[in-house]
Short mmCIF file of C-alpha atoms in Angstrom, two decimals:
data_model
loop_
_atom_site.label_atom_id
_atom_site.label_comp_id
_atom_site.label_asym_id
_atom_site.label_seq_id
_atom_site.Cartn_x
_atom_site.Cartn_y
_atom_site.Cartn_z
CA MET A 1 11.97 67.27 65.10
CA LYS A 2 8.47 67.29 63.85
CA ASN A 3 9.57 66.30 60.49
CA GLU A 4 11.72 63.37 61.72
CA THR A 5 8.74 62.13 63.88
CA LEU A 6 6.45 62.09 61.03
CA ARG A 7 9.02 60.25 58.89
CA THR A 8 9.34 57.93 61.48
CA LEU A 9 5.70 57.33 61.86
CA ILE A 10 5.06 57.11 58.15
CA PHE A 11 7.98 54.51 57.84
CA TRP A 12 6.28 52.49 60.67
CA PHE A 13 2.60 52.37 58.88
CA GLN A 14 4.46 51.39 55.67
CA GLU A 15 6.40 48.45 57.34
CA LYS A 16 3.24 47.48 59.48
CA ARG A 17 0.49 48.12 56.93
CA TYR A 18 -0.51 44.46 56.54
CA LEU A 19 -0.51 44.21 60.51
CA ILE A 20 -2.84 47.33 60.54
CA LEU A 21 -4.93 45.75 57.59
CA THR A 22 -5.00 42.37 59.67
CA LEU A 23 -6.44 44.32 63.04
CA LEU A 24 -8.90 46.23 60.75
CA VAL A 25 -10.36 43.47 59.13
CA GLY A 26 -10.65 41.53 62.48
CA THR A 27 -12.25 44.45 64.30
CA ILE A 28 -14.53 44.72 61.56
CA LEU A 29 -15.80 41.11 61.48
CA TYR A 30 -16.08 41.12 65.08
CA TRP A 31 -18.62 43.79 65.47
CA MET A 32 -20.55 42.70 62.35
CA PRO A 33 -23.78 40.65 62.88
CA TYR A 34 -23.01 36.97 63.50
CA PRO A 35 -24.66 34.21 61.35
CA GLU A 36 -27.38 32.24 63.20
CA SER A 37 -26.15 29.00 62.19
CA ILE A 38 -22.83 29.28 64.13
CA SER A 39 -22.25 29.81 67.76
CA SER A 40 -20.63 33.26 68.75
CA GLU A 41 -17.48 31.33 70.19
CA GLY A 42 -17.27 29.42 66.58
CA TYR A 43 -17.74 32.54 64.92
CA ARG A 44 -14.97 34.46 66.68
CA THR A 45 -12.68 31.26 66.19
CA LEU A 46 -13.03 31.81 62.43
CA ILE A 47 -12.36 35.57 62.85
CA LEU A 48 -9.09 34.72 64.66
CA ALA A 49 -8.11 32.02 61.89
CA ILE A 50 -8.48 34.56 59.28
CA MET A 51 -6.36 37.02 61.04
CA VAL A 52 -3.60 34.36 61.68
CA ILE A 53 -3.66 33.36 58.01
CA MET A 54 -3.44 37.19 57.06
CA LEU A 55 -0.27 37.53 59.47
CA ILE A 56 1.20 34.38 58.29
CA VAL A 57 0.96 35.13 54.60
CA PHE A 58 2.05 38.87 54.69
CA GLU A 59 4.39 38.25 57.81
CA PRO A 60 4.33 41.81 59.10
CA ILE A 61 5.37 40.50 62.58
CA PRO A 62 7.67 37.71 63.26
CA LEU A 63 5.80 34.35 63.31
CA PRO A 64 6.76 33.61 67.11
CA ALA A 65 4.72 37.01 67.71
CA VAL A 66 1.81 35.51 65.75
CA ALA A 67 1.93 32.61 68.09
CA MET A 68 1.64 34.79 71.21
CA PHE A 69 -1.40 36.55 69.36
CA VAL A 70 -3.42 33.40 69.17
CA PRO A 71 -3.82 32.61 72.95
CA VAL A 72 -4.15 36.46 73.74
CA LEU A 73 -7.27 36.56 71.31
CA GLU A 74 -8.64 33.27 72.26
CA VAL A 75 -8.99 34.68 75.65
CA LEU A 76 -10.00 38.38 74.57
CA PHE A 77 -12.44 37.00 72.13
CA GLN A 78 -14.21 34.81 74.79
CA ILE A 79 -13.45 31.95 72.67
CA SER A 80 -12.15 29.78 75.74
CA ASN A 81 -10.85 30.78 79.45
CA PRO A 82 -7.29 31.02 80.20
CA THR A 83 -7.10 27.47 81.78
CA GLU A 84 -8.30 25.75 78.67
CA VAL A 85 -6.29 27.98 76.44
CA ALA A 86 -3.03 27.01 78.19
CA ASN A 87 -4.21 23.18 78.38
CA SER A 88 -4.85 23.49 74.49
CA PHE A 89 -1.02 24.41 73.93
CA ILE A 90 0.22 21.09 75.85
CA ASN A 91 -0.07 18.41 73.37
CA ASP A 92 2.25 15.29 72.45
CA SER A 93 2.85 16.66 69.01
CA VAL A 94 4.48 19.88 70.73
CA PHE A 95 6.69 17.65 72.88
CA PHE A 96 7.49 15.71 69.76
CA ILE A 97 8.60 18.94 67.82
CA MET A 98 10.61 20.03 70.91
CA GLY A 99 12.33 16.57 71.44
CA SER A 100 13.19 16.13 68.13
CA LEU A 101 14.78 19.63 67.58
CA MET A 102 16.80 19.13 70.67
CA MET A 103 17.78 15.58 69.61
CA GLY A 104 18.94 17.18 66.18
CA VAL A 105 21.21 19.44 68.07
CA ALA A 106 22.75 16.69 70.08
CA ILE A 107 23.50 14.68 66.64
CA VAL A 108 25.09 17.82 65.06
CA ASN A 109 27.07 18.26 68.19
CA GLN A 110 28.59 14.79 67.86
CA GLY A 111 29.19 15.04 64.21
CA LEU A 112 27.22 12.20 63.12
CA ASP A 113 25.23 14.18 60.63
CA THR A 114 28.54 14.40 58.49
CA ARG A 115 28.85 10.62 58.40
CA ILE A 116 25.20 9.90 57.50
CA ALA A 117 25.42 12.71 54.78
CA LEU A 118 28.57 11.01 53.62
CA VAL A 119 26.77 7.49 53.30
CA ILE A 120 23.86 9.02 51.35
CA ILE A 121 25.93 10.51 48.84
CA LYS A 122 27.61 7.45 48.07
CA PHE A 123 24.36 6.23 46.58
CA THR A 124 23.35 9.50 44.96
CA GLY A 125 26.69 10.53 43.68
CA ASN A 126 27.47 14.36 43.58
CA GLN A 127 25.15 15.73 41.05
CA VAL A 128 22.61 18.21 42.90
CA LYS A 129 19.55 16.63 40.93
CA TYR A 130 20.29 13.23 42.22
CA ILE A 131 21.09 14.23 45.68
CA SER A 132 17.94 16.11 46.09
CA SER A 133 15.81 13.21 44.37
CA GLY A 134 17.69 10.91 46.83
CA PHE A 135 16.78 12.94 49.70
CA MET A 136 12.98 13.14 48.40
CA THR A 137 13.07 9.36 47.67
CA ILE A 138 14.51 8.28 51.17
CA SER A 139 12.22 10.68 53.43
CA ALA A 140 9.03 9.40 51.38
CA ILE A 141 9.92 5.88 51.78
CA LEU A 142 10.80 6.17 55.40
CA SER A 143 7.72 8.33 56.07
CA SER A 144 5.49 5.86 54.61
CA PHE A 145 6.06 3.39 57.47
CA ILE A 146 7.28 5.30 60.31
CA GLY A 147 5.58 8.64 60.25
CA GLU A 148 6.96 12.10 59.03
CA HIS A 149 7.85 13.41 62.46
CA THR A 150 10.66 10.75 62.65
CA VAL A 151 11.89 11.19 59.29
CA VAL A 152 12.29 14.90 59.24
CA ALA A 153 13.97 14.71 62.51
CA MET A 154 16.77 12.10 61.23
CA MET A 155 17.29 13.68 57.90
CA LEU A 156 17.30 17.70 58.79
CA PRO A 157 20.90 17.38 60.23
CA VAL A 158 22.33 15.66 57.40
CA ALA A 159 20.92 18.24 54.66
CA ILE A 160 22.23 21.29 57.10
CA THR A 161 25.65 19.54 57.11
CA LEU A 162 25.81 19.76 53.50
CA ILE A 163 24.34 22.97 53.11
CA LYS A 164 26.87 24.47 55.68
CA ASN A 165 29.90 22.79 53.74
CA ILE A 166 28.75 24.56 50.58
CA SER A 167 27.61 28.02 51.95
CA ILE A 168 31.37 28.51 53.20
CA GLN A 169 32.20 29.25 49.57
CA LYS A 170 29.09 30.87 48.17
CA ASN A 171 25.53 31.88 48.80
CA ILE A 172 23.12 29.28 47.97
CA PRO A 173 19.42 30.24 49.09
CA ASN A 174 18.02 28.40 46.10
CA LEU A 175 20.10 25.17 46.75
CA THR A 176 19.35 25.54 50.51
CA ALA A 177 15.65 25.68 49.95
CA LEU A 178 15.72 22.58 47.24
CA LEU A 179 17.46 20.33 49.73
CA LEU A 180 15.13 21.14 52.78
CA PHE A 181 11.94 21.25 50.68
CA SER A 182 13.07 17.68 49.33
CA ILE A 183 12.94 16.37 52.57
CA ALA A 184 9.79 18.03 54.00
CA TYR A 185 7.77 17.41 50.88
CA GLY A 186 9.16 13.98 50.68
CA CYS A 187 7.60 13.26 54.10
CA THR A 188 4.42 14.82 53.21
CA ILE A 189 4.34 12.75 50.09
CA GLY A 190 5.11 9.60 51.69
CA GLY A 191 2.96 9.78 54.64
CA ILE A 192 -0.10 8.52 52.76
CA GLY A 193 1.54 5.48 51.52
CA THR A 194 0.52 3.10 54.15
CA PRO A 195 -1.80 3.09 57.27
CA SER A 196 1.00 3.66 59.58
CA GLY A 197 2.33 6.69 57.76
CA GLY A 198 0.08 9.08 59.85
CA ALA A 199 -2.90 9.27 62.17
CA ARG A 200 -4.95 10.61 59.31
CA ASN A 201 -4.99 7.09 57.63
CA ALA A 202 -5.82 5.11 60.69
CA LEU A 203 -8.57 7.65 61.24
CA MET A 204 -9.92 7.13 57.69
CA LEU A 205 -9.98 3.37 58.13
CA SER A 206 -11.93 3.67 61.18
CA TYR A 207 -14.38 5.75 59.50
CA LEU A 208 -14.82 3.48 56.70
CA LYS A 209 -15.42 0.42 58.90
CA SER A 210 -17.91 2.36 60.79
CA ILE A 211 -20.30 3.20 57.79
CA PRO A 212 -23.80 2.03 58.57
CA GLU A 213 -24.77 -1.46 56.97
CA ASN A 214 -21.97 -2.13 54.76
CA GLY A 215 -18.73 -1.02 56.45
CA ILE A 216 -15.56 -1.06 54.31
CA SER A 217 -12.33 -2.94 55.49
CA LEU A 218 -9.33 -2.27 54.09
CA SER A 219 -6.27 -4.37 54.94
CA TYR A 220 -2.67 -2.88 55.12
CA PHE A 221 -1.64 -4.17 51.93
CA GLU A 222 -4.96 -3.05 50.15
CA TRP A 223 -4.49 0.57 51.44
CA ILE A 224 -0.96 0.31 49.67
CA LEU A 225 -2.43 -0.79 46.35
CA PHE A 226 -4.75 2.29 46.59
CA ALA A 227 -2.35 4.78 47.72
CA TYR A 228 1.09 4.01 46.95
CA PRO A 229 1.17 4.75 43.07
CA MET A 230 0.60 8.21 44.20
CA VAL A 231 3.52 8.25 46.23
CA ILE A 232 5.68 7.11 43.41
CA ILE A 233 4.42 9.23 40.70
CA ARG A 234 4.49 12.31 42.90
CA ILE A 235 8.21 11.72 43.95
CA PHE A 236 9.28 11.81 40.34
CA PHE A 237 7.22 15.13 39.66
CA ALA A 238 8.09 16.80 42.91
CA SER A 239 11.59 16.43 42.72
CA TRP A 240 11.47 17.97 39.24
CA LEU A 241 9.26 20.68 40.23
CA LEU A 242 11.34 21.74 43.01
CA ARG A 243 14.33 22.17 40.61
CA VAL A 244 12.28 24.41 38.61
CA ALA A 245 11.06 26.37 41.48
CA PHE A 246 14.57 26.78 43.09
CA ILE A 247 17.10 26.35 40.24
CA PRO A 248 20.26 25.43 42.41
CA GLU A 249 23.36 27.71 41.95
CA LEU A 250 25.49 24.49 41.61
CA LYS A 251 25.08 21.49 39.42
CA TYR A 252 27.76 19.58 40.79
CA LEU A 253 28.97 19.47 44.67
CA ASP A 254 32.53 17.97 43.77
CA THR A 255 34.45 20.65 46.33
CA PRO A 256 32.03 20.12 49.18
CA ILE A 257 32.02 16.54 48.88
CA ARG A 258 35.38 16.37 49.00
CA LYS A 259 35.55 18.70 52.15
CA LEU A 260 33.11 16.28 53.61
CA LYS A 261 35.08 13.35 53.00
CA VAL A 262 38.35 14.89 54.34
CA LYS A 263 36.44 16.14 57.30
CA VAL A 264 35.13 12.67 58.12
CA GLY A 265 38.47 11.18 57.34
CA HIS A 266 39.99 13.33 59.83
CA LYS A 267 37.71 12.09 62.36
CA GLY A 268 38.88 8.40 61.99
CA ASN A 269 36.87 5.63 63.15
CA ILE A 270 33.48 6.10 65.01
CA SER A 271 34.39 7.10 68.77
CA ASN A 272 32.79 5.83 71.92
CA LYS A 273 30.86 9.05 72.31
CA GLU A 274 29.50 8.82 68.56
CA LEU A 275 28.55 4.98 69.17
CA LEU A 276 26.66 5.98 72.25
CA ALA A 277 24.85 8.91 70.29
CA ILE A 278 23.77 6.22 67.48
CA ILE A 279 22.49 3.96 70.34
CA ILE A 280 20.51 6.43 71.78
CA PHE A 281 19.00 7.20 68.56
CA CYS A 282 18.33 4.00 67.85
CA VAL A 283 16.54 3.34 70.96
CA THR A 284 14.63 6.46 70.63
CA PHE A 285 13.54 5.32 66.92
CA LEU A 286 12.40 1.93 68.01
CA GLY A 287 10.45 3.61 70.78
CA TRP A 288 8.74 5.77 68.02
CA VAL A 289 7.98 2.60 65.86
CA LEU A 290 6.75 0.26 68.72
CA LEU A 291 5.55 2.23 71.55
CA ASN A 292 4.11 5.36 69.89
CA GLU A 293 0.45 3.99 70.67
CA ARG A 294 1.19 3.47 74.29
CA ILE A 295 3.37 6.18 75.37
CA GLY A 296 3.03 9.04 72.44
CA ILE A 297 5.92 10.02 70.21
CA GLY A 298 6.33 13.63 72.35
CA ILE A 299 7.27 11.58 75.43
CA ILE A 300 9.37 9.23 73.59
CA ALA A 301 11.26 12.29 71.82
CA LEU A 302 11.65 14.09 75.24
CA PHE A 303 13.37 10.76 76.68
CA GLY A 304 15.86 10.69 73.70
CA ALA A 305 16.71 14.33 74.37
CA PHE A 306 17.06 13.46 78.10
CA LEU A 307 19.63 10.68 77.48
CA TYR A 308 21.59 12.66 75.24
CA LEU A 309 21.64 15.34 78.32
CA ALA A 310 22.13 12.88 81.17
CA THR A 311 25.00 11.18 79.25
CA GLY A 312 26.98 14.35 78.73
CA LEU A 313 26.93 14.12 74.74
CA VAL A 314 25.47 17.35 74.65
CA SER A 315 25.22 20.56 77.14
CA TRP A 316 22.01 22.38 78.33
CA ASN A 317 23.82 25.59 76.81
CA THR A 318 24.47 24.02 73.51
CA ILE A 319 20.68 22.84 73.30
CA SER A 320 19.23 26.13 74.82
CA ARG A 321 21.43 28.15 72.17
CA ASN A 322 20.60 25.93 68.85
CA THR A 323 16.86 25.13 69.68
CA ASN A 324 14.36 27.40 67.84
CA TRP A 325 11.94 27.89 70.89
CA GLY A 326 9.95 30.30 68.59
CA ILE A 327 8.81 27.59 66.33
CA ILE A 328 7.86 25.28 68.93
CA PHE A 329 5.57 28.02 70.40
CA LEU A 330 4.12 28.47 66.64
CA PHE A 331 3.40 25.04 66.33
CA ALA A 332 1.54 24.87 69.68
CA SER A 333 -0.61 27.92 68.61
CA ALA A 334 -1.53 25.94 65.23
CA ILE A 335 -2.63 23.02 67.47
CA SER A 336 -4.66 25.34 69.77
CA LEU A 337 -6.23 27.04 67.20
CA GLY A 338 -7.22 24.00 65.50
CA ALA A 339 -8.72 22.42 68.61
CA GLN A 340 -10.73 25.38 68.85
CA MET A 341 -12.17 25.32 65.32
CA LYS A 342 -13.31 21.64 66.15
CA ASN A 343 -14.48 22.03 69.53
CA HIS A 344 -16.43 25.12 68.74
CA GLY A 345 -17.93 23.95 65.41
CA THR A 346 -16.06 26.30 63.21
CA ALA A 347 -14.71 23.53 60.85
CA VAL A 348 -17.91 21.85 60.15
CA TRP A 349 -19.66 25.12 59.97
CA ILE A 350 -17.31 26.18 56.94
CA SER A 351 -17.48 22.83 55.28
CA ASP A 352 -21.42 22.61 55.49
CA SER A 353 -21.18 25.86 54.18
CA PHE A 354 -18.97 25.16 51.32
CA ILE A 355 -20.74 22.06 50.44
CA ASN A 356 -24.25 23.68 50.26
CA MET A 357 -22.76 26.49 47.88
CA PHE A 358 -21.87 23.75 45.73
CA GLN A 359 -24.66 21.51 46.11
CA PHE A 360 -26.26 21.88 42.44
CA LEU A 361 -23.07 20.90 41.00
CA ILE A 362 -22.70 17.98 43.33
CA ASN A 363 -25.97 16.77 42.28
CA GLN A 364 -25.31 17.33 38.35
CA PHE A 365 -21.92 15.82 37.86
CA ASP A 366 -20.61 12.44 39.38
CA PHE A 367 -16.95 13.61 39.69
CA PHE A 368 -17.77 17.03 41.37
CA PRO A 369 -17.99 15.55 45.04
CA TYR A 370 -14.31 14.40 44.59
CA VAL A 371 -13.02 17.91 43.47
CA ILE A 372 -14.95 19.18 46.50
CA SER A 373 -13.37 16.72 48.78
CA THR A 374 -9.74 17.38 47.30
CA PHE A 375 -10.06 21.28 47.16
CA PHE A 376 -11.58 21.74 50.71
CA THR A 377 -9.48 19.05 52.36
CA MET A 378 -6.44 20.74 50.90
CA LEU A 379 -7.57 24.11 52.19
CA LEU A 380 -8.38 23.20 55.88
CA SER A 381 -5.25 20.96 56.29
CA ASN A 382 -3.13 24.06 55.41
CA ILE A 383 -4.76 25.93 58.51
CA ILE A 384 -5.09 22.99 61.01
CA SER A 385 -3.30 19.64 61.16
CA SER A 386 -4.03 16.71 58.67
CA SER A 387 -5.34 14.47 61.27
CA ALA A 388 -7.70 17.27 62.86
CA THR A 389 -9.00 17.95 59.14
CA VAL A 390 -9.79 14.21 58.41
CA ALA A 391 -11.61 13.93 61.78
CA VAL A 392 -13.69 16.85 60.90
CA LEU A 393 -14.50 16.26 57.40
CA GLY A 394 -14.21 12.57 57.09
CA PRO A 395 -17.68 11.66 58.25
CA ILE A 396 -19.02 14.64 56.01
CA MET A 397 -17.12 13.51 52.93
CA LEU A 398 -18.46 9.84 53.38
CA ASN A 399 -22.03 11.05 53.38
CA MET A 400 -21.78 13.12 50.12
CA SER A 401 -22.65 11.54 46.79
CA GLY A 402 -20.04 9.36 45.40
CA ASP A 403 -18.55 5.86 46.16
CA PRO A 404 -17.63 5.97 49.88
CA LEU A 405 -14.27 4.18 49.52
CA LEU A 406 -13.14 6.65 46.74
CA MET A 407 -14.41 9.26 48.81
CA GLY A 408 -12.47 8.36 51.94
CA MET A 409 -9.45 7.60 50.26
CA THR A 410 -9.73 10.98 48.34
CA THR A 411 -10.23 12.79 51.51
CA ALA A 412 -7.42 11.00 53.39
CA ILE A 413 -4.84 11.61 50.42
CA SER A 414 -5.60 15.28 49.85
CA SER A 415 -5.56 16.04 53.77
CA ALA A 416 -1.65 15.56 52.95
CA PHE A 417 -1.38 18.32 50.50
CA GLY A 418 -0.27 20.59 52.99
CA TYR A 419 2.49 22.44 50.86
CA PHE A 420 1.55 25.83 51.45
CA SER A 421 2.57 27.36 54.85
CA ALA A 422 5.03 26.55 57.55
CA VAL A 423 2.38 25.37 59.83
CA ALA A 424 0.77 22.73 57.21
CA SER A 425 2.61 19.89 58.78
CA PRO A 426 5.45 19.06 61.34
CA ALA A 427 7.87 18.43 58.41
CA CYS A 428 7.29 22.11 57.09
CA MET A 429 7.36 23.60 60.53
CA ILE A 430 10.73 21.92 61.33
CA ILE A 431 12.26 22.89 58.13
CA TYR A 432 11.41 26.43 58.63
CA SER A 433 12.67 26.24 62.44
CA THR A 434 16.29 26.21 60.81
CA GLY A 435 15.91 30.16 59.45
CA MET A 436 17.22 29.04 55.99
CA ILE A 437 13.95 29.54 54.17
CA LYS A 438 11.38 32.03 53.86
CA MET A 439 7.62 31.93 54.25
CA ILE A 440 7.06 33.00 50.73
CA ASP A 441 9.38 29.92 49.53
CA PHE A 442 6.36 27.73 50.60
CA LEU A 443 4.00 29.41 48.40
CA LYS A 444 6.77 29.41 45.51
CA ALA A 445 6.93 25.71 45.86
CA GLY A 446 3.82 24.82 47.15
CA TRP A 447 1.58 25.96 44.28
CA ARG A 448 3.22 24.05 41.94
CA ILE A 449 3.31 20.78 44.09
CA GLY A 450 -0.13 21.12 44.93
CA LEU A 451 -1.53 21.70 41.44
CA MET A 452 0.70 18.50 40.34
CA SER A 453 -0.97 16.47 43.40
CA ILE A 454 -4.35 17.50 42.48
CA ILE A 455 -3.99 16.54 38.81
CA VAL A 456 -2.25 13.13 39.59
CA LEU A 457 -5.16 12.37 42.29
CA PHE A 458 -7.77 13.14 39.71
CA LEU A 459 -5.97 10.90 37.26
CA ILE A 460 -5.99 8.10 40.00
CA ILE A 461 -9.52 8.58 40.85
CA LYS A 462 -10.80 8.34 37.34
CA LEU A 463 -8.49 5.61 35.81
CA TYR A 464 -6.82 3.66 38.47
CA TRP A 465 -9.07 3.29 41.14
CA PRO A 466 -12.17 2.02 39.52
CA PHE A 467 -9.81 -0.66 37.91
CA LEU A 468 -8.42 -1.54 41.02
CA VAL A 469 -11.96 -2.01 42.77
CA ASN A 470 -12.96 -4.55 40.23
CA TYR A 471 -10.27 -6.92 41.24
CA ILE A 472 -10.42 -6.37 45.09
CA GLU A 473 -13.08 -8.05 47.29
CA LEU A 474 -14.12 -5.47 50.00
#
């Protein structure tokens, strides 16, 4: 009996060694002397962020459990009181994730995903490399104008339909990851293309305008001239790099596509219910495009989910059973942690410390401020949201040496390099919610896409932007 208990304990410690390590690191940091340059709440928030990153990377416990861990420690560490912590979880973006996942369930329930998948395949053909490239290109172009939230909510059911048609015959983890990451990374890549592609872009435009004495105003088209070459180049390379990271088990999807055609053919013409489902999605889509500033994308998404339920197109039991509630809670906890980092000065303290560390190099090398901006913005945007990253780092980076316009564009673009974790962006969060990919997959693909994005950005800064500035009057 004793030997069995001992073996059980040893096995538990082996399985939970990274959880124990995380708690040990957090405890040591908590009881160590705090730096005088940051508040106690800010430093404890930093400790919590370190612990959360360790738990996300090593995944010794389920990610929804990590989400529960965040508010508990926010209160126990006396970072904030229970009421403020609870309020920090209520956010329009959280409502969007919730509403869009529920809408996705309703769309799949009506079978619209199969019809949309067939339309896309008519353009891409049956080769996997063209299908994945098509998914990425469509996602990137759409997310340039209407935001990644909307696009990933629309494209995900289509990819899942293809995956399910294929996986009936064969286990396809690589092909699954390839299609899902093509959507998520396509949305992330396209989000910097225009000012309407994300809140980070509009925020940077306002920062550029507010520069004392010589504020810089960029028009919608001028932003496109600066940013869209990054989108086009990265679509090509990212599509290829994803196929390198996840070598697909199949090169052609002849059989699955034939089955898809048969399945759609048996349905016949679009039914009244399917037509109503399309109308509801179009109404919601128009709301996202036209009313997001006034109402918020989250409220609009919830209204769309309400319409699907109210019209009887989907039952609550179906939505409750097929919606990943844990991932919604995880996204809310990431937003809460980001808010605490911003409110208590943690993010500013980290950035100031980082910049002071490299001040000598910043003064010596003209290009080094852009290197600092790129790497540090990318690092922070994988911990908190891209909008929060730009909100915190934007004024700091604009005041560093370097051309303010180019520094601002560098910061805005590199804030979209959220490739390394599921919590880095809503698009990554939503594809992770399917349960079809693992956290390690983000690192497997992310370092390749991240490195490529950095190289392309540096080349754009050095070769293209100076040429462009000479021909644009700002």
